[in-house]
Short mmCIF file of C-alpha atoms in Angstrom, two decimals:
data_model
loop_
_atom_site.label_atom_id
_atom_site.label_comp_id
_atom_site.label_asym_id
_atom_site.label_seq_id
_atom_site.Cartn_x
_atom_site.Cartn_y
_atom_site.Cartn_z
CA MET A 1 39.17 -58.56 -24.09
CA GLY A 2 41.07 -60.97 -26.32
CA ARG A 3 41.65 -64.63 -25.74
CA VAL A 4 44.41 -66.93 -26.94
CA ILE A 5 42.61 -69.59 -28.94
CA ARG A 6 43.35 -73.31 -28.75
CA GLY A 7 45.40 -73.39 -31.94
CA GLN A 8 47.64 -70.63 -30.64
CA ARG A 9 48.06 -72.30 -27.24
CA LYS A 10 49.24 -75.50 -28.90
CA GLY A 11 52.11 -73.60 -30.50
CA ALA A 12 53.35 -72.17 -27.21
CA GLY A 13 56.09 -73.77 -25.17
CA SER A 14 59.09 -75.83 -26.19
CA VAL A 15 59.44 -77.63 -29.51
CA PHE A 16 57.32 -80.79 -29.62
CA LYS A 17 59.27 -84.00 -29.18
CA ALA A 18 57.54 -87.13 -30.45
CA HIS A 19 56.95 -90.04 -28.07
CA VAL A 20 59.34 -92.40 -29.83
CA HIS A 21 61.23 -94.01 -26.94
CA HIS A 22 58.97 -97.08 -26.85
CA ARG A 23 58.54 -97.41 -30.62
CA LYS A 24 60.18 -100.17 -32.58
CA GLY A 25 61.86 -98.07 -35.25
CA ALA A 26 61.36 -96.32 -38.58
CA ALA A 27 59.41 -98.40 -41.09
CA LYS A 28 61.10 -97.97 -44.48
CA LEU A 29 61.97 -99.91 -47.60
CA ARG A 30 65.53 -101.13 -48.21
CA HIS A 31 68.21 -98.75 -49.42
CA ILE A 32 68.16 -99.19 -53.17
CA ASP A 33 71.28 -100.99 -54.40
CA PHE A 34 72.66 -102.88 -57.41
CA ALA A 35 70.66 -106.01 -56.61
CA GLU A 36 67.33 -104.17 -56.70
CA ARG A 37 68.19 -102.12 -59.78
CA HIS A 38 69.17 -105.05 -61.97
CA GLY A 39 67.63 -108.16 -60.40
CA TYR A 40 66.17 -108.99 -56.99
CA ILE A 41 67.17 -109.85 -53.45
CA LYS A 42 65.38 -112.35 -51.23
CA GLY A 43 64.42 -111.83 -47.59
CA ILE A 44 62.38 -113.76 -45.06
CA VAL A 45 59.73 -112.48 -42.64
CA LYS A 46 61.04 -113.21 -39.15
CA ASP A 47 58.27 -111.63 -37.09
CA ILE A 48 55.18 -109.41 -37.27
CA ILE A 49 55.05 -106.94 -34.38
CA HIS A 50 52.91 -104.12 -33.04
CA ASP A 51 54.39 -100.63 -33.02
CA PRO A 52 52.97 -98.34 -30.28
CA GLY A 53 51.48 -95.20 -31.76
CA ARG A 54 50.93 -96.79 -35.18
CA GLY A 55 47.80 -98.49 -36.46
CA ALA A 56 49.50 -100.83 -38.93
CA PRO A 57 51.65 -103.80 -37.82
CA LEU A 58 55.31 -103.99 -38.79
CA ALA A 59 57.18 -106.90 -40.36
CA LYS A 60 60.78 -107.75 -39.47
CA VAL A 61 62.39 -108.93 -42.71
CA ALA A 62 65.91 -110.38 -42.70
CA PHE A 63 68.06 -109.89 -45.83
CA ARG A 64 71.58 -111.04 -46.62
CA ASP A 65 74.01 -108.13 -46.41
CA PRO A 66 75.37 -107.57 -49.95
CA TYR A 67 78.78 -106.41 -48.68
CA ARG A 68 79.43 -108.31 -45.43
CA PHE A 69 78.93 -111.88 -44.28
CA LYS A 70 75.94 -111.21 -42.04
CA LYS A 71 72.19 -110.63 -42.00
CA ARG A 72 70.53 -107.22 -42.09
CA THR A 73 67.03 -106.80 -40.61
CA GLU A 74 64.65 -104.24 -42.11
CA LEU A 75 61.33 -102.98 -40.72
CA PHE A 76 58.61 -103.00 -43.37
CA ILE A 77 54.99 -101.88 -43.05
CA ALA A 78 53.22 -105.24 -43.21
CA ALA A 79 50.97 -105.88 -46.20
CA GLU A 80 47.73 -107.72 -45.54
CA GLY A 81 48.20 -111.46 -46.07
CA ILE A 82 51.90 -111.90 -45.32
CA HIS A 83 53.02 -114.32 -42.60
CA THR A 84 56.14 -115.31 -40.70
CA GLY A 85 58.42 -117.51 -42.74
CA GLN A 86 57.28 -115.99 -46.04
CA PHE A 87 59.92 -114.99 -48.58
CA ILE A 88 59.93 -111.32 -49.63
CA TYR A 89 61.54 -110.40 -52.95
CA CYS A 90 62.72 -106.86 -53.64
CA GLY A 91 63.89 -105.71 -57.04
CA LYS A 92 63.15 -105.00 -60.66
CA LYS A 93 62.76 -108.69 -61.59
CA ALA A 94 60.75 -109.79 -58.54
CA GLN A 95 57.38 -111.47 -59.10
CA LEU A 96 54.11 -109.62 -58.60
CA ASN A 97 53.10 -111.20 -55.27
CA ILE A 98 51.70 -109.79 -52.03
CA GLY A 99 54.45 -108.21 -49.95
CA ASN A 100 57.07 -107.98 -52.70
CA VAL A 101 58.74 -104.65 -53.53
CA LEU A 102 58.91 -103.62 -57.19
CA PRO A 103 59.28 -100.43 -59.24
CA VAL A 104 55.88 -98.97 -60.11
CA GLY A 105 56.75 -98.97 -63.82
CA THR A 106 56.97 -102.78 -63.91
CA MET A 107 53.49 -103.29 -62.45
CA PRO A 108 50.42 -103.66 -64.69
CA GLU A 109 47.67 -101.07 -64.58
CA GLY A 110 45.15 -101.64 -61.80
CA THR A 111 47.69 -103.11 -59.36
CA ILE A 112 46.98 -102.40 -55.67
CA ILE A 113 50.09 -101.06 -53.94
CA CYS A 114 51.12 -99.40 -50.66
CA CYS A 115 54.14 -97.70 -49.07
CA VAL A 116 54.85 -95.89 -52.35
CA GLU A 117 57.97 -93.79 -52.86
CA GLU A 118 57.27 -90.15 -53.68
CA LYS A 119 60.77 -89.69 -55.08
CA PRO A 120 63.19 -92.44 -56.14
CA GLY A 121 65.10 -93.73 -53.14
CA ASP A 122 63.09 -92.05 -50.35
CA ARG A 123 62.08 -95.54 -49.04
CA GLY A 124 58.29 -95.06 -48.99
CA LYS A 125 56.18 -92.01 -48.20
CA LEU A 126 52.63 -92.56 -49.55
CA ALA A 127 49.76 -94.90 -48.55
CA ARG A 128 51.27 -96.12 -45.27
CA ALA A 129 48.33 -96.01 -42.82
CA SER A 130 46.45 -99.16 -41.81
CA GLY A 131 44.05 -100.35 -44.50
CA ASN A 132 45.28 -97.80 -47.06
CA TYR A 133 46.39 -98.51 -50.61
CA ALA A 134 47.10 -96.77 -53.89
CA THR A 135 46.19 -97.93 -57.39
CA VAL A 136 48.37 -97.87 -60.51
CA ILE A 137 46.37 -96.09 -63.22
CA SER A 138 48.66 -95.72 -66.23
CA HIS A 139 52.25 -95.59 -67.49
CA ASN A 140 54.05 -93.30 -69.93
CA PRO A 141 57.15 -95.09 -71.29
CA GLU A 142 58.37 -91.98 -73.12
CA THR A 143 58.62 -89.77 -70.03
CA LYS A 144 59.21 -92.71 -67.65
CA LYS A 145 56.34 -91.53 -65.47
CA SER A 146 53.44 -93.39 -63.88
CA ARG A 147 50.08 -92.17 -62.62
CA VAL A 148 48.71 -93.52 -59.33
CA LYS A 149 45.52 -92.90 -57.39
CA LEU A 150 46.20 -92.14 -53.72
CA PRO A 151 43.98 -93.09 -50.73
CA SER A 152 42.61 -89.53 -50.67
CA GLY A 153 41.26 -90.01 -54.19
CA SER A 154 43.70 -87.56 -55.75
CA LYS A 155 45.86 -88.69 -58.65
CA LYS A 156 49.61 -88.16 -58.65
CA VAL A 157 52.26 -88.53 -61.34
CA ILE A 158 55.45 -90.15 -60.04
CA ALA A 159 58.59 -91.60 -61.59
CA SER A 160 58.23 -95.16 -62.87
CA ALA A 161 61.42 -96.05 -60.98
CA ASN A 162 59.72 -95.38 -57.64
CA ARG A 163 59.29 -98.57 -55.61
CA ALA A 164 56.17 -99.78 -53.83
CA VAL A 165 54.93 -102.79 -51.88
CA VAL A 166 52.32 -104.96 -53.59
CA GLY A 167 49.08 -105.21 -51.61
CA VAL A 168 47.07 -103.35 -48.98
CA VAL A 169 48.47 -102.18 -45.65
CA ALA A 170 47.47 -104.59 -42.86
CA GLY A 171 45.29 -103.49 -39.95
CA GLY A 172 42.34 -102.34 -42.03
CA GLY A 173 39.01 -101.71 -40.28
CA ARG A 174 40.73 -100.32 -37.21
CA ILE A 175 38.53 -97.22 -37.08
CA ASP A 176 35.32 -99.24 -37.55
CA LYS A 177 35.48 -100.64 -34.02
CA PRO A 178 34.03 -98.11 -31.53
CA ILE A 179 36.26 -96.95 -28.68
CA LEU A 180 33.25 -97.07 -26.28
CA LYS A 181 34.98 -95.66 -23.20
CA ALA A 182 37.30 -92.82 -22.33
CA GLY A 183 40.00 -95.07 -20.89
CA ARG A 184 40.77 -96.58 -24.29
CA ALA A 185 40.98 -93.16 -25.88
CA TYR A 186 43.32 -92.05 -23.09
CA HIS A 187 45.76 -94.90 -23.73
CA LYS A 188 45.45 -94.49 -27.51
CA TYR A 189 46.51 -90.85 -27.54
CA LYS A 190 49.03 -91.21 -24.72
CA ALA A 191 51.18 -93.22 -27.12
CA LYS A 192 50.78 -90.57 -29.84
CA ARG A 193 50.69 -86.99 -28.52
CA ASN A 194 48.87 -84.71 -26.10
CA CYS A 195 45.72 -84.03 -28.12
CA TRP A 196 43.01 -85.59 -25.93
CA PRO A 197 40.53 -84.81 -24.41
CA ARG A 198 39.30 -82.07 -26.74
CA VAL A 199 36.50 -79.93 -25.31
CA ARG A 200 33.92 -78.63 -27.79
CA GLY A 201 33.70 -74.88 -27.93
CA VAL A 202 29.90 -74.97 -27.69
CA ALA A 203 30.22 -76.76 -24.35
CA MET A 204 32.16 -73.88 -22.81
CA ASN A 205 29.26 -72.18 -20.98
CA VAL A 206 31.36 -69.93 -18.78
CA ARG A 207 32.72 -68.29 -21.90
CA THR A 208 29.38 -66.54 -22.52
CA LEU A 209 29.33 -64.97 -19.07
CA TYR A 210 32.99 -64.04 -19.43
CA LEU A 211 32.31 -62.22 -22.71
CA ILE A 212 29.41 -60.28 -21.21
CA TRP A 213 31.45 -59.28 -18.20
CA SER A 214 34.35 -58.19 -20.44
CA VAL A 215 31.97 -55.93 -22.37
CA LEU A 216 30.29 -54.54 -19.25
CA ARG A 217 33.29 -54.50 -16.91
CA ASP A 218 33.15 -50.70 -16.72
CA VAL A 219 29.43 -50.66 -15.86
CA LYS A 220 28.95 -49.66 -12.24
CA ASP A 221 25.38 -50.79 -11.91
CA ALA A 222 25.53 -54.47 -10.86
CA VAL A 223 21.73 -54.76 -10.97
CA TYR A 224 21.75 -53.99 -14.69
CA PHE A 225 24.32 -56.75 -15.25
CA ILE A 226 22.19 -59.27 -13.32
CA LYS A 227 19.15 -58.38 -15.44
CA ILE A 228 21.12 -59.09 -18.61
CA ILE A 229 22.15 -62.48 -17.24
CA LYS A 230 18.52 -63.32 -16.43
CA THR A 231 17.48 -62.31 -19.95
CA ILE A 232 20.01 -64.70 -21.46
CA MET A 233 18.75 -67.48 -19.19
CA GLY A 234 15.16 -66.84 -20.31
CA ILE A 235 13.91 -65.33 -17.05
CA PRO A 236 11.50 -62.42 -17.73
CA VAL A 237 12.71 -59.15 -16.22
CA GLU A 238 11.69 -55.51 -16.44
CA PHE A 239 14.29 -52.91 -17.38
#
């Protein structure tokens, strides 16, 4: 008799809807504009906040709106070492300081970066988890491509115009602290998705008896079935 395995059961039901009602918002880089392409734009870190369901803290950075007389607040993934009141510079001519956003092609080889764009203008897709970072390996001025080493260890060739944040994502060492009790794991995954608790397959003892009964369900002799059960349990029996 067949059984629907765990992976198949997870796909059943309605389409999964992420638990985003209590989250602070999407953490992305600025929309690329004239100021970033040809110079830089200055922002200031207003606050560093916790985002439920995310390991890394977020930074609220206020920029001057280039088209209207007002401020525009962006949510950045906080780099380790930034603080409230710090100025953040975004653009081609920004300095190479922690938290600034520059094109990868303008950074020297060996620079530690995070929140890297996979394609120009996608506002950051790679190396975004807490404590993660990528490393600039080399540049090719002829093809306008750069080679970076990702947190997984794999190396990827991206366009030199792709932007990235200088530094390491804050919140590193999060997985080094033991959870210790089930209550903390419950609250951790409640903010993420329904994937806890996860029972090990080897701990499912009843499954063995169920398999035997499914094989011998047509056997009329119940005594023979009991003898098989005793044999599995290590009790000596005579057939």
